[in-house]
Amino acid sequence: MRYIIDCDPGHDDAVAILLAARALTISGVTTVYGNAPVELTTRNALGFLDMAGLDIPVFRGSGTPLQRSRIDANVHGRSGLDGAQLPASSRQPEITSAIDFIAEQASLPGGVSIIATGPLTNLARALSAYSHIESGIASLSVMGGSAGPGNTTPMAEFNACSDPEALDIVLASAIPMYMVGYDITSRTGFTESQIDCLETSGHRVASFIGKVMRFYRARQLAVTGLDIAPQHDACAVLPYLQPSLATYTDYRAAVELAGSLTTGMVVFDRRPGEMQRSRPSPFAGRRPVKLCTALKNSEVINMILSAIIDYP
Ligand code: BDR
Ligand code: CA
């Protein structure tokens, strides 16, 4: 299977890229605004791939949400990947846009699977512009939403809140989909001593990740109260890497688009089947998503740490 990583690097996006690229065939990285403007997330993607010696093409994507203004994540610094300087890449993004690249890959025999770790704008635009590609997306794994509190508003998580309309378009599609939300990913992160290990490992990529994670952990503590460097986005790679480390349950889902308090909240219909049938939700006809409801945290973190420390 071919994979696309659709992302906004982003500290945790960078780790997700590394983790995925070690084990999967990545045909391209598509970028989107999110943790920083798209010019910067694209620059970060190119610079990080170069540093890791990964010759994966980068396709620049959307600079703004479908209908709203861009919001600021506020934990990744001005560059989107603060904490250490990435050497400037000698490469440029490809001429093809992220949206056209997604459509191209989905049109190939066998299709493509997508790991999405930023706002869903690129995929929503691709689905709207090329309706025939839906069946060519073999599966999708999204870091976004929350089955508990949000990190951006009381109920909305950053990727979902950045472009709620886009995520809702994706949820309304027939694409087989995994989702892991902030309620789960916010418990899966690097501690201070794990960051020390990365930084002092003597390996170039690990030491870069250690440095940027130190910045990210400090920002998380100041802004969200988490005293770890959460690896939200790596959790979206798990279904394709080690599905046994997570538990998934099928729920139909939609995004609140007009709530006065809850815009950007992902609503999962977790009611018993009888109740869903007798009192159907407005999104009862949707294909259920596989929502991650539990994760083996320490095993996941050890797997991510070894993938970074052993990185050649
Ligand atoms: C998500 O928002 C971003 O800041 C992270 O990269 C992650 O994708 C977590 O809410
Ligand atoms: Ca991200």
Coordinates of C-alpha atoms and ligand atoms in Angstrom, one line a residue:
M1 CA 0.0 0.0 0.0
R2 CA 1.1 3.5 -0.7
Y3 CA 0.6 6.2 1.9
I4 CA 0.4 10.0 2.0
I5 CA 1.1 12.0 5.1
D6 CA -1.1 15.1 5.1
C7 CA 0.4 17.3 7.9
D8 CA 1.3 20.7 9.4
P9 CA 4.7 20.1 10.9
G10 CA 4.7 20.7 13.8
H11 CA 6.7 18.9 16.5
D12 CA 4.5 15.9 16.7
D13 CA 3.9 15.8 13.0
A14 CA 7.7 15.5 12.4
V15 CA 7.8 12.4 14.7
A16 CA 4.8 10.9 12.9
I17 CA 6.6 11.4 9.6
L18 CA 9.7 9.6 10.9
L19 CA 7.7 6.8 12.4
A20 CA 5.7 6.2 9.3
A21 CA 8.6 6.6 6.9
R22 CA 10.6 3.9 8.7
A23 CA 8.0 1.3 8.1
L24 CA 5.6 2.3 5.3
T25 CA 5.9 3.4 1.6
I26 CA 5.3 7.1 1.7
S27 CA 4.6 8.4 -1.8
G28 CA 4.4 12.0 -0.7
V29 CA 4.0 14.4 2.2
T30 CA 1.3 17.0 1.6
T31 CA 1.3 20.1 3.7
V32 CA -1.4 22.3 5.2
Y33 CA -1.6 25.5 7.3
G34 CA -2.2 24.7 11.0
N35 CA 0.6 24.8 13.5
A36 CA 2.0 27.6 11.4
P37 CA 1.3 29.2 8.0
V38 CA 1.6 26.7 5.1
E39 CA 4.8 28.4 3.8
L40 CA 6.4 27.4 7.1
T41 CA 4.9 24.0 7.5
T42 CA 6.1 23.2 4.0
R43 CA 9.6 24.5 4.8
N44 CA 9.6 22.4 7.9
A45 CA 8.5 19.3 6.1
L46 CA 11.3 19.7 3.5
G47 CA 13.9 20.6 6.1
F48 CA 13.0 17.7 8.4
L49 CA 12.9 15.1 5.5
D50 CA 16.3 16.3 4.3
M51 CA 17.8 16.1 7.8
A52 CA 16.4 12.6 8.2
G53 CA 17.8 11.6 4.7
L54 CA 14.2 10.9 3.5
D55 CA 13.8 11.5 -0.2
I56 CA 10.0 12.0 -0.2
P57 CA 8.4 14.6 -2.4
V58 CA 6.5 17.4 -0.6
F59 CA 3.3 18.9 -2.1
R60 CA 2.2 22.2 -0.7
G61 CA -1.5 22.4 0.2
S62 CA -4.1 24.8 1.5
G63 CA -3.1 28.1 3.2
T64 CA -6.6 28.7 4.8
P65 CA -9.6 26.8 6.0
L66 CA -12.6 26.3 3.7
Q67 CA -14.7 29.1 5.2
R68 CA -13.0 30.4 8.4
S69 CA -9.9 32.3 9.4
R70 CA -6.9 30.4 10.5
I71 CA -6.4 29.9 14.2
D72 CA -3.1 29.6 16.1
A73 CA -2.0 26.5 17.9
N74 CA 0.3 28.5 20.1
V75 CA 2.5 25.6 21.2
H76 CA 4.8 25.1 18.3
G77 CA 6.5 28.6 18.2
R78 CA 6.7 31.0 15.3
S79 CA 8.3 28.6 12.9
G80 CA 5.9 25.8 13.7
L81 CA 8.9 23.8 14.8
D82 CA 10.8 25.9 17.3
G83 CA 13.5 24.7 19.6
A84 CA 16.4 24.0 17.2
Q85 CA 17.4 25.3 13.8
L86 CA 16.7 23.0 10.8
P87 CA 19.2 23.3 8.0
A88 CA 17.5 25.0 5.0
S89 CA 16.5 22.4 2.4
S90 CA 17.9 22.6 -1.1
R91 CA 14.6 21.2 -2.4
Q92 CA 11.4 23.0 -3.3
P93 CA 7.9 21.7 -3.0
E94 CA 6.7 19.9 -6.2
I95 CA 4.7 21.9 -8.8
T96 CA 1.7 19.7 -8.3
S97 CA -0.6 20.9 -5.5
A98 CA -1.4 18.7 -2.5
I99 CA -5.0 18.5 -3.7
D100 CA -4.0 17.3 -7.2
F101 CA -1.4 14.9 -5.8
I102 CA -4.0 13.3 -3.5
A103 CA -6.4 12.9 -6.4
E104 CA -3.6 11.4 -8.6
Q105 CA -2.6 8.9 -6.0
A106 CA -6.2 7.9 -5.3
S107 CA -6.7 7.3 -9.0
L108 CA -3.9 4.8 -9.3
P109 CA -4.7 1.1 -9.2
G110 CA -4.8 0.0 -5.6
G111 CA -5.4 3.6 -4.4
V112 CA -3.7 5.2 -1.5
S113 CA -4.1 5.4 2.3
I114 CA -3.8 8.7 4.0
I115 CA -2.4 9.6 7.5
A116 CA -3.8 13.1 8.3
T117 CA -2.3 15.0 11.2
G118 CA -3.4 18.5 10.5
P119 CA -6.6 20.3 9.5
L120 CA -8.5 18.3 6.9
T121 CA -8.8 21.1 4.3
N122 CA -6.6 19.4 1.6
L123 CA -8.6 16.2 1.6
A124 CA -12.0 18.0 1.8
R125 CA -10.9 20.1 -1.2
A126 CA -9.7 17.0 -3.1
L127 CA -13.0 15.2 -2.4
S128 CA -15.1 18.2 -3.6
A129 CA -13.0 18.8 -6.7
Y130 CA -12.6 15.1 -7.7
S131 CA -15.7 13.2 -6.5
H132 CA -14.5 10.0 -8.2
I133 CA -11.5 9.6 -5.9
E134 CA -13.5 8.6 -2.8
S135 CA -13.3 4.9 -3.7
G136 CA -9.5 5.3 -4.4
I137 CA -8.8 6.2 -0.8
A138 CA -8.3 2.8 0.7
S139 CA -8.3 4.1 4.2
L140 CA -7.7 7.2 6.3
S141 CA -6.3 7.7 9.8
V142 CA -6.9 11.1 11.4
M143 CA -5.5 12.7 14.5
G144 CA -8.4 15.0 15.4
G145 CA -11.4 15.6 17.5
S146 CA -11.9 14.4 21.0
A147 CA -14.2 12.1 22.8
G148 CA -13.6 14.3 25.9
P149 CA -12.6 17.9 26.4
G150 CA -10.9 19.9 23.6
N151 CA -7.6 21.7 23.7
T152 CA -8.7 24.8 21.7
T153 CA -12.2 25.4 23.1
P154 CA -13.8 23.5 25.9
M155 CA -15.1 20.8 23.5
A156 CA -13.0 21.3 20.3
E157 CA -9.6 19.9 19.4
F158 CA -7.2 22.0 17.3
N159 CA -7.3 20.1 13.9
A160 CA -11.1 19.8 14.0
C161 CA -11.6 23.3 15.2
S162 CA -9.2 24.7 12.5
D163 CA -11.6 23.6 9.8
P164 CA -14.7 22.0 11.1
E165 CA -16.4 22.1 7.7
A166 CA -13.5 20.2 6.1
L167 CA -13.6 17.4 8.7
D168 CA -17.3 17.1 8.4
I169 CA -17.0 16.6 4.6
V170 CA -14.5 13.8 5.3
L171 CA -16.7 12.2 7.9
A172 CA -19.7 12.3 5.5
S173 CA -17.7 10.4 2.9
A174 CA -17.6 6.6 2.5
I175 CA -13.8 6.4 3.2
P176 CA -12.9 3.8 5.8
M177 CA -11.6 5.8 8.6
Y178 CA -9.7 5.6 11.9
M179 CA -9.7 8.5 14.3
V180 CA -7.7 9.2 17.4
G181 CA -8.7 12.1 19.5
Y182 CA -7.1 14.5 22.0
D183 CA -8.7 12.6 24.9
I184 CA -6.3 9.7 24.1
T185 CA -3.3 11.4 22.5
S186 CA -2.9 13.9 25.3
R187 CA -1.9 11.0 27.6
T188 CA 0.8 9.8 25.2
G189 CA 4.0 11.8 25.4
F190 CA 7.6 12.2 26.2
T191 CA 8.7 13.0 29.7
E192 CA 11.6 15.3 30.6
S193 CA 13.9 12.4 31.1
Q194 CA 12.9 10.8 27.8
I195 CA 13.7 14.1 26.1
D196 CA 17.1 14.1 27.9
C197 CA 17.8 10.6 26.4
L198 CA 16.9 11.8 22.9
E199 CA 19.0 14.9 23.1
T200 CA 22.1 13.2 24.5
S201 CA 21.8 10.1 22.4
G202 CA 24.6 11.2 20.2
H203 CA 22.5 10.6 17.1
R204 CA 21.8 13.6 14.9
V205 CA 18.1 13.1 14.2
A206 CA 17.3 12.0 17.8
S207 CA 19.2 14.9 19.2
F208 CA 17.3 17.4 17.0
I209 CA 14.0 15.8 18.0
G210 CA 15.1 16.0 21.7
K211 CA 15.9 19.7 21.4
V212 CA 12.6 20.6 19.7
M213 CA 10.6 18.4 22.1
R214 CA 12.1 20.4 25.0
F215 CA 10.7 23.6 23.6
Y216 CA 7.3 21.9 22.8
R217 CA 7.0 20.4 26.3
A218 CA 7.6 23.7 27.9
R219 CA 4.9 25.3 25.7
Q220 CA 2.5 22.5 26.5
L221 CA 3.0 23.1 30.2
A222 CA 2.4 26.8 29.9
V223 CA -0.5 26.6 27.5
T224 CA -2.3 23.3 28.1
G225 CA -1.0 22.2 31.5
L226 CA 0.4 18.9 30.2
D227 CA 3.8 18.1 31.6
I228 CA 4.8 15.9 28.7
A229 CA 5.5 16.5 25.0
P230 CA 2.4 14.9 23.6
Q231 CA 2.8 12.7 20.5
H232 CA -0.7 13.3 19.2
D233 CA 0.2 12.7 15.6
A234 CA 2.2 9.5 15.9
C235 CA -1.0 7.9 17.3
A236 CA -2.5 8.3 13.9
V237 CA 0.2 6.1 12.4
L238 CA -0.6 3.2 14.7
P239 CA -3.4 1.5 12.7
Y240 CA -0.9 0.9 9.9
L241 CA 2.1 0.0 12.2
Q242 CA 0.9 -1.8 15.3
P243 CA -2.9 -1.9 15.5
S244 CA -2.7 -4.2 18.5
L245 CA -1.5 -1.2 20.6
A246 CA -4.9 0.4 20.4
T247 CA -8.5 -0.4 20.8
Y248 CA -11.0 0.9 18.2
T249 CA -14.8 1.1 18.4
D250 CA -17.1 2.0 15.6
Y251 CA -19.2 5.2 16.0
R252 CA -20.9 7.5 13.5
A253 CA -19.6 11.0 13.8
A254 CA -20.3 14.6 12.7
V255 CA -18.8 17.9 13.5
E256 CA -20.7 20.7 15.2
L257 CA -20.7 23.6 12.7
A258 CA -23.0 26.1 14.2
G259 CA -22.9 25.7 18.0
S260 CA -22.6 28.9 20.0
L261 CA -20.3 27.1 22.5
T262 CA -19.3 23.9 20.7
T263 CA -18.3 24.7 17.1
G264 CA -15.6 22.3 16.0
M265 CA -16.6 19.6 18.5
V266 CA -16.8 16.1 17.0
V267 CA -20.1 14.4 18.1
F268 CA -19.8 10.6 18.2
D269 CA -23.1 8.7 18.5
R270 CA -22.2 6.5 21.4
R271 CA -25.8 5.6 22.3
P272 CA -26.9 1.9 22.4
G273 CA -27.9 0.6 18.9
E274 CA -31.7 0.4 19.9
M275 CA -31.7 4.1 20.8
Q276 CA -29.8 5.1 17.6
R277 CA -32.4 3.2 15.6
S278 CA -35.5 4.5 17.4
R279 CA -34.2 8.1 17.7
P280 CA -31.8 8.4 14.7
S281 CA -29.3 11.3 14.7
P282 CA -29.1 13.6 11.6
F283 CA -25.9 11.7 10.7
A284 CA -27.4 8.2 11.1
G285 CA -26.7 7.3 7.4
R286 CA -22.9 7.9 7.7
R287 CA -20.3 5.2 7.6
P288 CA -19.0 4.6 11.2
V289 CA -15.4 5.6 12.0
K290 CA -13.1 3.4 14.0
L291 CA -12.5 5.7 17.1
C292 CA -9.5 4.9 19.3
T293 CA -10.9 4.4 22.8
A294 CA -7.7 3.1 24.5
L295 CA -4.0 3.0 23.9
K296 CA -1.2 1.0 25.5
N297 CA 0.6 4.2 26.4
S298 CA 4.0 3.1 27.6
E299 CA 4.3 0.6 24.8
V300 CA 3.5 3.2 22.2
I301 CA 5.9 5.7 23.7
N302 CA 8.7 3.0 23.9
M303 CA 8.1 2.1 20.2
I304 CA 8.3 5.8 19.2
L305 CA 11.4 6.4 21.2
S306 CA 13.2 3.4 19.8
A307 CA 12.2 4.4 16.2
I308 CA 13.8 7.8 16.8
I309 CA 16.9 6.6 18.8
D310 CA 17.7 3.7 16.4
Y311 CA 17.1 6.0 13.4
P312 CA 20.1 5.4 11.1
Ligands
BDR1 C1 -3.0 18.6 17.1 O1 -2.8 20.0 16.9 C2 -1.5 20.2 16.6 O2 -1.0 21.2 17.4 C3 -0.7 19.0 16.7 O3 0.3 18.9 15.7 C4 -1.8 17.9 16.6 O4 -2.0 17.5 15.2 C5 -3.4 18.2 18.5 O5 -4.6 18.9 18.8
CA2 CA -0.4 18.2 13.5

